[in-house]
PDB file of C-alpha atoms in Angstrom:
ATOM      1  CA  MET A   1     -87.785  36.278  14.119  1.00 65.00           C
ATOM      2  CA  ASN A   2     -85.574  37.136  11.131  1.00 63.00           C
ATOM      3  CA  GLY A   3     -82.595  39.460  11.223  1.00 63.00           C
ATOM      4  CA  THR A   4     -84.336  42.455   9.626  1.00 75.00           C
ATOM      5  CA  GLU A   5     -87.571  42.883  11.547  1.00 87.00           C
ATOM      6  CA  PRO A   6     -87.597  44.874  14.796  1.00 94.00           C
ATOM      7  CA  ILE A   7     -87.812  43.109  18.145  1.00 95.00           C
ATOM      8  CA  ARG A   8     -91.452  43.287  19.204  1.00 96.00           C
ATOM      9  CA  VAL A   9     -91.664  43.993  22.948  1.00 97.00           C
ATOM     10  CA  LEU A  10     -94.561  44.031  25.418  1.00 97.00           C
ATOM     11  CA  VAL A  11     -94.098  45.787  28.786  1.00 97.00           C
ATOM     12  CA  VAL A  12     -95.998  44.260  31.763  1.00 96.00           C
ATOM     13  CA  ASP A  13     -95.926  46.260  35.002  1.00 95.00           C
ATOM     14  CA  ASP A  14     -98.653  47.493  37.351  1.00 92.00           C
ATOM     15  CA  HIS A  15     -96.986  50.888  37.776  1.00 93.00           C
ATOM     16  CA  PRO A  16     -97.871  53.249  34.891  1.00 93.00           C
ATOM     17  CA  VAL A  17     -94.868  55.510  35.531  1.00 93.00           C
ATOM     18  CA  PHE A  18     -92.503  52.573  35.090  1.00 92.00           C
ATOM     19  CA  ARG A  19     -94.301  51.459  31.920  1.00 93.00           C
ATOM     20  CA  ILE A  20     -94.014  54.975  30.473  1.00 93.00           C
ATOM     21  CA  GLY A  21     -90.322  55.223  31.320  1.00 93.00           C
ATOM     22  CA  MET A  22     -89.459  51.754  30.052  1.00 94.00           C
ATOM     23  CA  GLY A  23     -91.499  52.335  26.906  1.00 94.00           C
ATOM     24  CA  ALA A  24     -89.598  55.559  26.223  1.00 95.00           C
ATOM     25  CA  LEU A  25     -86.263  53.801  26.695  1.00 95.00           C
ATOM     26  CA  LEU A  26     -87.208  50.940  24.390  1.00 96.00           C
ATOM     27  CA  ARG A  27     -88.597  53.256  21.702  1.00 95.00           C
ATOM     28  CA  SER A  28     -85.215  55.011  21.601  1.00 96.00           C
ATOM     29  CA  LEU A  29     -83.624  51.751  20.383  1.00 95.00           C
ATOM     30  CA  PRO A  30     -83.626  51.504  16.596  1.00 94.00           C
ATOM     31  CA  ASP A  31     -84.154  47.738  16.506  1.00 95.00           C
ATOM     32  CA  VAL A  32     -87.032  47.589  19.023  1.00 96.00           C
ATOM     33  CA  GLU A  33     -90.766  48.129  18.552  1.00 96.00           C
ATOM     34  CA  VAL A  34     -92.989  48.465  21.650  1.00 96.00           C
ATOM     35  CA  VAL A  35     -96.202  46.718  20.630  1.00 97.00           C
ATOM     36  CA  GLY A  36     -98.161  47.155  23.837  1.00 95.00           C
ATOM     37  CA  GLU A  37     -98.368  47.504  27.606  1.00 95.00           C
ATOM     38  CA  ALA A  38    -100.223  45.551  30.297  1.00 96.00           C
ATOM     39  CA  ALA A  39    -100.839  46.166  33.985  1.00 94.00           C
ATOM     40  CA  ASP A  40    -101.937  42.705  35.177  1.00 93.00           C
ATOM     41  CA  ARG A  41    -102.165  39.029  34.239  1.00 93.00           C
ATOM     42  CA  ALA A  42    -105.380  39.276  32.206  1.00 95.00           C
ATOM     43  CA  GLU A  43    -104.115  42.220  30.181  1.00 96.00           C
ATOM     44  CA  ALA A  44    -100.770  40.492  29.621  1.00 96.00           C
ATOM     45  CA  LEU A  45    -102.348  37.270  28.326  1.00 96.00           C
ATOM     46  CA  ALA A  46    -104.659  39.234  26.025  1.00 97.00           C
ATOM     47  CA  ALA A  47    -101.880  41.509  24.750  1.00 97.00           C
ATOM     48  CA  VAL A  48     -99.591  38.594  23.926  1.00 97.00           C
ATOM     49  CA  GLU A  49    -102.433  36.932  22.047  1.00 96.00           C
ATOM     50  CA  GLU A  50    -103.152  40.134  20.096  1.00 96.00           C
ATOM     51  CA  HIS A  51     -99.656  41.478  19.413  1.00 95.00           C
ATOM     52  CA  ALA A  52     -97.461  38.336  19.315  1.00 95.00           C
ATOM     53  CA  PRO A  53     -94.372  39.976  20.844  1.00 97.00           C
ATOM     54  CA  HIS A  54     -90.911  38.410  20.670  1.00 96.00           C
ATOM     55  CA  VAL A  55     -90.056  39.561  24.210  1.00 97.00           C
ATOM     56  CA  VAL A  56     -92.207  40.305  27.272  1.00 97.00           C
ATOM     57  CA  LEU A  57     -90.713  42.513  29.978  1.00 97.00           C
ATOM     58  CA  MET A  58     -92.347  41.183  33.134  1.00 95.00           C
ATOM     59  CA  ASP A  59     -92.597  42.683  36.611  1.00 92.00           C
ATOM     60  CA  LEU A  60     -93.035  40.095  39.390  1.00 87.00           C
ATOM     61  CA  ASP A  61     -95.424  42.127  41.545  1.00 84.00           C
ATOM     62  CA  LEU A  62     -98.596  42.778  39.538  1.00 86.00           C
ATOM     63  CA  GLY A  63    -100.819  43.876  42.420  1.00 81.00           C
ATOM     64  CA  ASP A  64    -103.215  41.008  43.081  1.00 80.00           C
ATOM     65  CA  ASP A  65    -101.524  38.939  40.376  1.00 83.00           C
ATOM     66  CA  SER A  66     -98.159  37.198  40.301  1.00 85.00           C
ATOM     67  CA  GLY A  67     -95.613  37.881  37.584  1.00 88.00           C
ATOM     68  CA  VAL A  68     -94.177  34.398  38.155  1.00 87.00           C
ATOM     69  CA  GLU A  69     -97.521  32.718  37.526  1.00 87.00           C
ATOM     70  CA  THR A  70     -98.177  34.980  34.537  1.00 92.00           C
ATOM     71  CA  THR A  71     -94.755  34.026  33.151  1.00 92.00           C
ATOM     72  CA  ARG A  72     -95.520  30.343  33.688  1.00 89.00           C
ATOM     73  CA  GLU A  73     -98.816  30.616  31.809  1.00 91.00           C
ATOM     74  CA  LEU A  74     -97.303  32.602  28.927  1.00 95.00           C
ATOM     75  CA  CYS A  75     -94.477  30.080  28.537  1.00 93.00           C
ATOM     76  CA  ARG A  76     -96.920  27.184  28.729  1.00 91.00           C
ATOM     77  CA  ARG A  77     -98.915  28.699  25.874  1.00 93.00           C
ATOM     78  CA  ASP A  78     -95.847  29.540  23.794  1.00 94.00           C
ATOM     79  CA  PRO A  79     -92.523  27.987  24.862  1.00 91.00           C
ATOM     80  CA  THR A  80     -90.693  30.096  22.256  1.00 92.00           C
ATOM     81  CA  LEU A  81     -91.766  33.373  23.869  1.00 95.00           C
ATOM     82  CA  GLY A  82     -88.921  35.252  25.561  1.00 95.00           C
ATOM     83  CA  VAL A  83     -89.849  36.546  29.010  1.00 96.00           C
ATOM     84  CA  LEU A  84     -87.396  38.982  30.579  1.00 95.00           C
ATOM     85  CA  VAL A  85     -88.182  39.615  34.245  1.00 93.00           C
ATOM     86  CA  ILE A  86     -87.327  43.119  35.447  1.00 90.00           C
ATOM     87  CA  THR A  87     -88.122  43.656  39.098  1.00 85.00           C
ATOM     88  CA  MET A  88     -87.200  45.214  42.425  1.00 82.00           C
ATOM     89  CA  LEU A  89     -87.017  41.693  43.942  1.00 74.00           C
ATOM     90  CA  GLY A  90     -83.483  40.333  43.799  1.00 69.00           C
ATOM     91  CA  ASP A  91     -83.799  37.526  46.354  1.00 71.00           C
ATOM     92  CA  ASP A  92     -83.058  33.885  45.505  1.00 71.00           C
ATOM     93  CA  ASP A  93     -86.703  32.811  45.771  1.00 72.00           C
ATOM     94  CA  SER A  94     -87.821  35.348  43.165  1.00 77.00           C
ATOM     95  CA  LEU A  95     -84.890  34.578  40.862  1.00 79.00           C
ATOM     96  CA  PHE A  96     -85.248  30.809  40.977  1.00 79.00           C
ATOM     97  CA  ALA A  97     -89.055  30.874  40.790  1.00 80.00           C
ATOM     98  CA  SER A  98     -88.795  32.990  37.648  1.00 84.00           C
ATOM     99  CA  ILE A  99     -86.325  30.589  36.056  1.00 83.00           C
ATOM    100  CA  ARG A 100     -88.522  27.616  36.879  1.00 81.00           C
ATOM    101  CA  ALA A 101     -91.520  29.437  35.408  1.00 85.00           C
ATOM    102  CA  GLY A 102     -89.686  29.758  32.099  1.00 89.00           C
ATOM    103  CA  ALA A 103     -88.174  33.250  32.146  1.00 92.00           C
ATOM    104  CA  ARG A 104     -85.072  33.582  29.960  1.00 91.00           C
ATOM    105  CA  GLY A 105     -83.745  36.748  31.572  1.00 89.00           C
ATOM    106  CA  PHE A 106     -83.757  38.463  34.944  1.00 89.00           C
ATOM    107  CA  LEU A 107     -82.755  42.072  35.668  1.00 88.00           C
ATOM    108  CA  LEU A 108     -83.201  44.353  38.629  1.00 86.00           C
ATOM    109  CA  LYS A 109     -84.958  47.668  38.069  1.00 84.00           C
ATOM    110  CA  GLY A 110     -81.728  49.485  38.854  1.00 83.00           C
ATOM    111  CA  ALA A 111     -80.187  48.076  35.653  1.00 86.00           C
ATOM    112  CA  SER A 112     -78.651  50.616  33.286  1.00 89.00           C
ATOM    113  CA  PRO A 113     -80.257  51.405  29.904  1.00 92.00           C
ATOM    114  CA  ASP A 114     -77.385  49.559  28.222  1.00 92.00           C
ATOM    115  CA  ASP A 115     -78.049  46.466  30.367  1.00 90.00           C
ATOM    116  CA  VAL A 116     -81.762  46.574  29.468  1.00 93.00           C
ATOM    117  CA  ALA A 117     -81.019  46.918  25.746  1.00 94.00           C
ATOM    118  CA  ARG A 118     -78.493  44.060  25.879  1.00 92.00           C
ATOM    119  CA  ALA A 119     -80.934  41.828  27.782  1.00 93.00           C
ATOM    120  CA  VAL A 120     -83.826  42.470  25.381  1.00 95.00           C
ATOM    121  CA  ARG A 121     -81.645  41.612  22.389  1.00 94.00           C
ATOM    122  CA  SER A 122     -80.218  38.493  24.064  1.00 93.00           C
ATOM    123  CA  VAL A 123     -83.624  37.135  25.055  1.00 94.00           C
ATOM    124  CA  ALA A 124     -84.987  37.883  21.575  1.00 94.00           C
ATOM    125  CA  ASN A 125     -82.125  35.827  20.128  1.00 92.00           C
ATOM    126  CA  GLY A 126     -83.042  32.881  22.337  1.00 89.00           C
ATOM    127  CA  ASP A 127     -80.237  33.366  24.860  1.00 88.00           C
ATOM    128  CA  PHE A 128     -80.507  33.136  28.630  1.00 85.00           C
ATOM    129  CA  LEU A 129     -79.309  36.244  30.473  1.00 83.00           C
ATOM    130  CA  LEU A 130     -79.045  37.273  34.100  1.00 79.00           C
ATOM    131  CA  GLY A 131     -78.055  40.699  35.386  1.00 70.00           C
ATOM    132  CA  PRO A 132     -74.484  41.141  36.636  1.00 62.00           C
ATOM    133  CA  GLN A 133     -75.482  40.835  40.314  1.00 61.00           C
ATOM    134  CA  LEU A 134     -77.394  37.611  39.659  1.00 66.00           C
ATOM    135  CA  ALA A 135     -75.314  35.585  37.220  1.00 63.00           C
ATOM    136  CA  GLN A 136     -73.297  33.613  39.780  1.00 61.00           C
ATOM    137  CA  ARG A 137     -76.350  32.642  41.849  1.00 62.00           C
ATOM    138  CA  GLY A 138     -78.237  31.641  38.715  1.00 61.00           C
ATOM    139  CA  ALA A 139     -75.366  29.512  37.434  1.00 61.00           C
ATOM    140  CA  LEU A 140     -75.094  27.685  40.769  1.00 59.00           C
ATOM    141  CA  TYR A 141     -78.832  27.060  40.790  1.00 60.00           C
ATOM    142  CA  LEU A 142     -78.880  25.725  37.233  1.00 60.00           C
ATOM    143  CA  SER A 143     -75.852  23.521  37.932  1.00 58.00           C
ATOM    144  CA  GLY A 144     -77.561  22.097  41.000  1.00 57.00           C
ATOM    145  CA  ALA A 145     -80.754  21.481  39.062  1.00 53.00           C
ATOM    146  CA  ARG A 146     -78.862  19.335  36.565  1.00 48.00           C
ATOM    147  CA  THR A 147     -77.300  17.189  39.254  1.00 49.00           C
ATOM    148  CA  ARG A 148     -80.269  16.976  41.614  1.00 51.00           C
ATOM    149  CA  GLY A 149     -81.511  13.477  42.331  1.00 53.00           C
ATOM    150  CA  THR A 150     -85.038  12.051  42.367  1.00 59.00           C
ATOM    151  CA  LEU A 151     -87.550  14.578  43.643  1.00 70.00           C
ATOM    152  CA  PRO A 152     -90.017  13.739  46.406  1.00 82.00           C
ATOM    153  CA  PHE A 153     -93.711  13.643  45.522  1.00 83.00           C
ATOM    154  CA  PRO A 154     -93.317  13.314  41.732  1.00 77.00           C
ATOM    155  CA  GLU A 155     -97.086  13.670  41.355  1.00 78.00           C
ATOM    156  CA  LEU A 156     -96.761  17.339  42.363  1.00 82.00           C
ATOM    157  CA  THR A 157     -95.767  20.212  40.121  1.00 81.00           C
ATOM    158  CA  ASP A 158     -92.578  22.138  40.864  1.00 77.00           C
ATOM    159  CA  ARG A 159     -94.633  24.987  42.302  1.00 83.00           C
ATOM    160  CA  GLU A 160     -96.660  22.663  44.532  1.00 87.00           C
ATOM    161  CA  ARG A 161     -93.440  21.094  45.792  1.00 87.00           C
ATOM    162  CA  GLU A 162     -92.077  24.542  46.611  1.00 87.00           C
ATOM    163  CA  VAL A 163     -95.189  25.312  48.640  1.00 91.00           C
ATOM    164  CA  VAL A 164     -94.964  21.986  50.476  1.00 91.00           C
ATOM    165  CA  ASP A 165     -91.308  22.637  51.287  1.00 90.00           C
ATOM    166  CA  LEU A 166     -92.176  25.991  52.847  1.00 91.00           C
ATOM    167  CA  VAL A 167     -95.170  24.524  54.705  1.00 92.00           C
ATOM    168  CA  ALA A 168     -92.811  21.877  56.112  1.00 91.00           C
ATOM    169  CA  ARG A 169     -90.539  24.654  57.378  1.00 90.00           C
ATOM    170  CA  GLY A 170     -93.470  25.923  59.432  1.00 91.00           C
ATOM    171  CA  TYR A 171     -94.296  29.049  57.437  1.00 92.00           C
ATOM    172  CA  ASP A 172     -97.881  30.318  57.302  1.00 93.00           C
ATOM    173  CA  ASN A 173     -99.633  31.114  54.021  1.00 92.00           C
ATOM    174  CA  ALA A 174     -98.893  34.853  54.198  1.00 92.00           C
ATOM    175  CA  THR A 175     -95.154  34.218  54.584  1.00 91.00           C
ATOM    176  CA  ILE A 176     -95.140  31.647  51.777  1.00 90.00           C
ATOM    177  CA  ALA A 177     -96.985  34.129  49.568  1.00 88.00           C
ATOM    178  CA  ARG A 178     -94.337  36.796  50.166  1.00 86.00           C
ATOM    179  CA  ARG A 179     -91.475  34.392  49.501  1.00 85.00           C
ATOM    180  CA  LEU A 180     -92.935  33.009  46.274  1.00 83.00           C
ATOM    181  CA  VAL A 181     -94.393  36.328  45.089  1.00 80.00           C
ATOM    182  CA  LEU A 182     -97.916  34.930  45.125  1.00 83.00           C
ATOM    183  CA  SER A 183    -101.178  36.014  46.729  1.00 85.00           C
ATOM    184  CA  SER A 184    -102.266  34.321  49.989  1.00 87.00           C
ATOM    185  CA  LYS A 185    -105.352  33.051  48.178  1.00 88.00           C
ATOM    186  CA  THR A 186    -103.183  31.353  45.570  1.00 89.00           C
ATOM    187  CA  VAL A 187    -101.056  29.709  48.269  1.00 90.00           C
ATOM    188  CA  ARG A 188    -104.187  28.495  50.054  1.00 92.00           C
ATOM    189  CA  ASN A 189    -105.412  26.954  46.806  1.00 90.00           C
ATOM    190  CA  TYR A 190    -102.054  25.237  46.296  1.00 91.00           C
ATOM    191  CA  VAL A 191    -102.212  23.768  49.804  1.00 92.00           C
ATOM    192  CA  TYR A 192    -105.755  22.471  49.265  1.00 91.00           C
ATOM    193  CA  GLY A 193    -104.703  20.928  45.968  1.00 88.00           C
ATOM    194  CA  VAL A 194    -101.670  19.247  47.523  1.00 90.00           C
ATOM    195  CA  LEU A 195    -103.721  17.792  50.385  1.00 90.00           C
ATOM    196  CA  ALA A 196    -106.062  16.229  47.818  1.00 86.00           C
ATOM    197  CA  LYS A 197    -103.268  14.906  45.593  1.00 84.00           C
ATOM    198  CA  LEU A 198    -101.353  13.340  48.483  1.00 86.00           C
ATOM    199  CA  ASP A 199    -104.525  12.191  50.266  1.00 84.00           C
ATOM    200  CA  VAL A 200    -103.425  13.934  53.461  1.00 87.00           C
ATOM    201  CA  PRO A 201    -106.181  15.099  55.860  1.00 89.00           C
ATOM    202  CA  ASP A 202    -104.666  18.309  57.197  1.00 91.00           C
ATOM    203  CA  ARG A 203    -101.695  20.676  57.278  1.00 92.00           C
ATOM    204  CA  GLY A 204    -100.102  18.962  60.289  1.00 91.00           C
ATOM    205  CA  GLN A 205    -100.036  15.599  58.541  1.00 90.00           C
ATOM    206  CA  LEU A 206     -98.692  17.287  55.409  1.00 92.00           C
ATOM    207  CA  ILE A 207     -95.750  18.642  57.425  1.00 91.00           C
ATOM    208  CA  VAL A 208     -95.026  15.151  58.755  1.00 89.00           C
ATOM    209  CA  ARG A 209     -95.151  13.588  55.263  1.00 89.00           C
ATOM    210  CA  ALA A 210     -93.027  16.361  53.773  1.00 89.00           C
ATOM    211  CA  ARG A 211     -90.323  16.106  56.426  1.00 89.00           C
ATOM    212  CA  GLU A 212     -90.229  12.323  56.073  1.00 85.00           C
ATOM    213  CA  ALA A 213     -89.635  12.899  52.359  1.00 83.00           C
ATOM    214  CA  GLY A 214     -86.730  15.232  53.050  1.00 82.00           C
ATOM    215  CA  LEU A 215     -88.455  18.568  52.559  1.00 85.00           C
ATOM    216  CA  GLY A 216     -88.558  21.392  55.070  1.00 83.00           C
ATOM    217  CA  ALA A 217     -84.843  21.431  55.857  1.00 75.00           C
ATOM    218  CA  GLU A 218     -83.614  24.355  57.918  1.00 67.00           C
ATOM    219  CA  GLU A 219     -82.156  27.195  55.875  1.00 60.00           C
ATOM    220  CA  SER A 220     -78.470  27.859  56.414  1.00 50.00           C
TER     221      SER A 220
END
């Protein structure tokens, strides 16, 4: 984007009241244009295709859809797109999953209007921004990611490896779904896909393989 055109923003959230409120806030900013709204993954993908926003404000809980997976798909299609996650979920799993999916900003829904305006402008400029409560955790995560050694199961995607790690800790699909902000059906599909990729016959054998590879460590 050039320095004179407004920042084109799309708001993705399954709650219409939040979309209305966020839209009103953004329209009050002189350098921002709200180009559309979406309530789920399909609407978000279509709206980005139609309106070509600079920034997408993304909720993580989109009903039956996942904001993390929607972010991942949007960033896969256009790596230059700025996705700013704004959510009620401030736990490490949600934060780190969003970063891995390609989000360039993460705010909690209790953020002030000034924080939202600052985050939209930062993400539009290509910066990476975390809310004040999240910056330290995000920095530690990113620092660890740079120094992390060889990953187990390189044939798996990051998301598949996350699922395997949680399976190895003994969690069921419903618990994994809550932790990764996914549907249980999506988690089940990931597990089936991993079993095929690793040529493992069942979940029990997957746990054994994963723990031998160093996954499934107890949380401190």
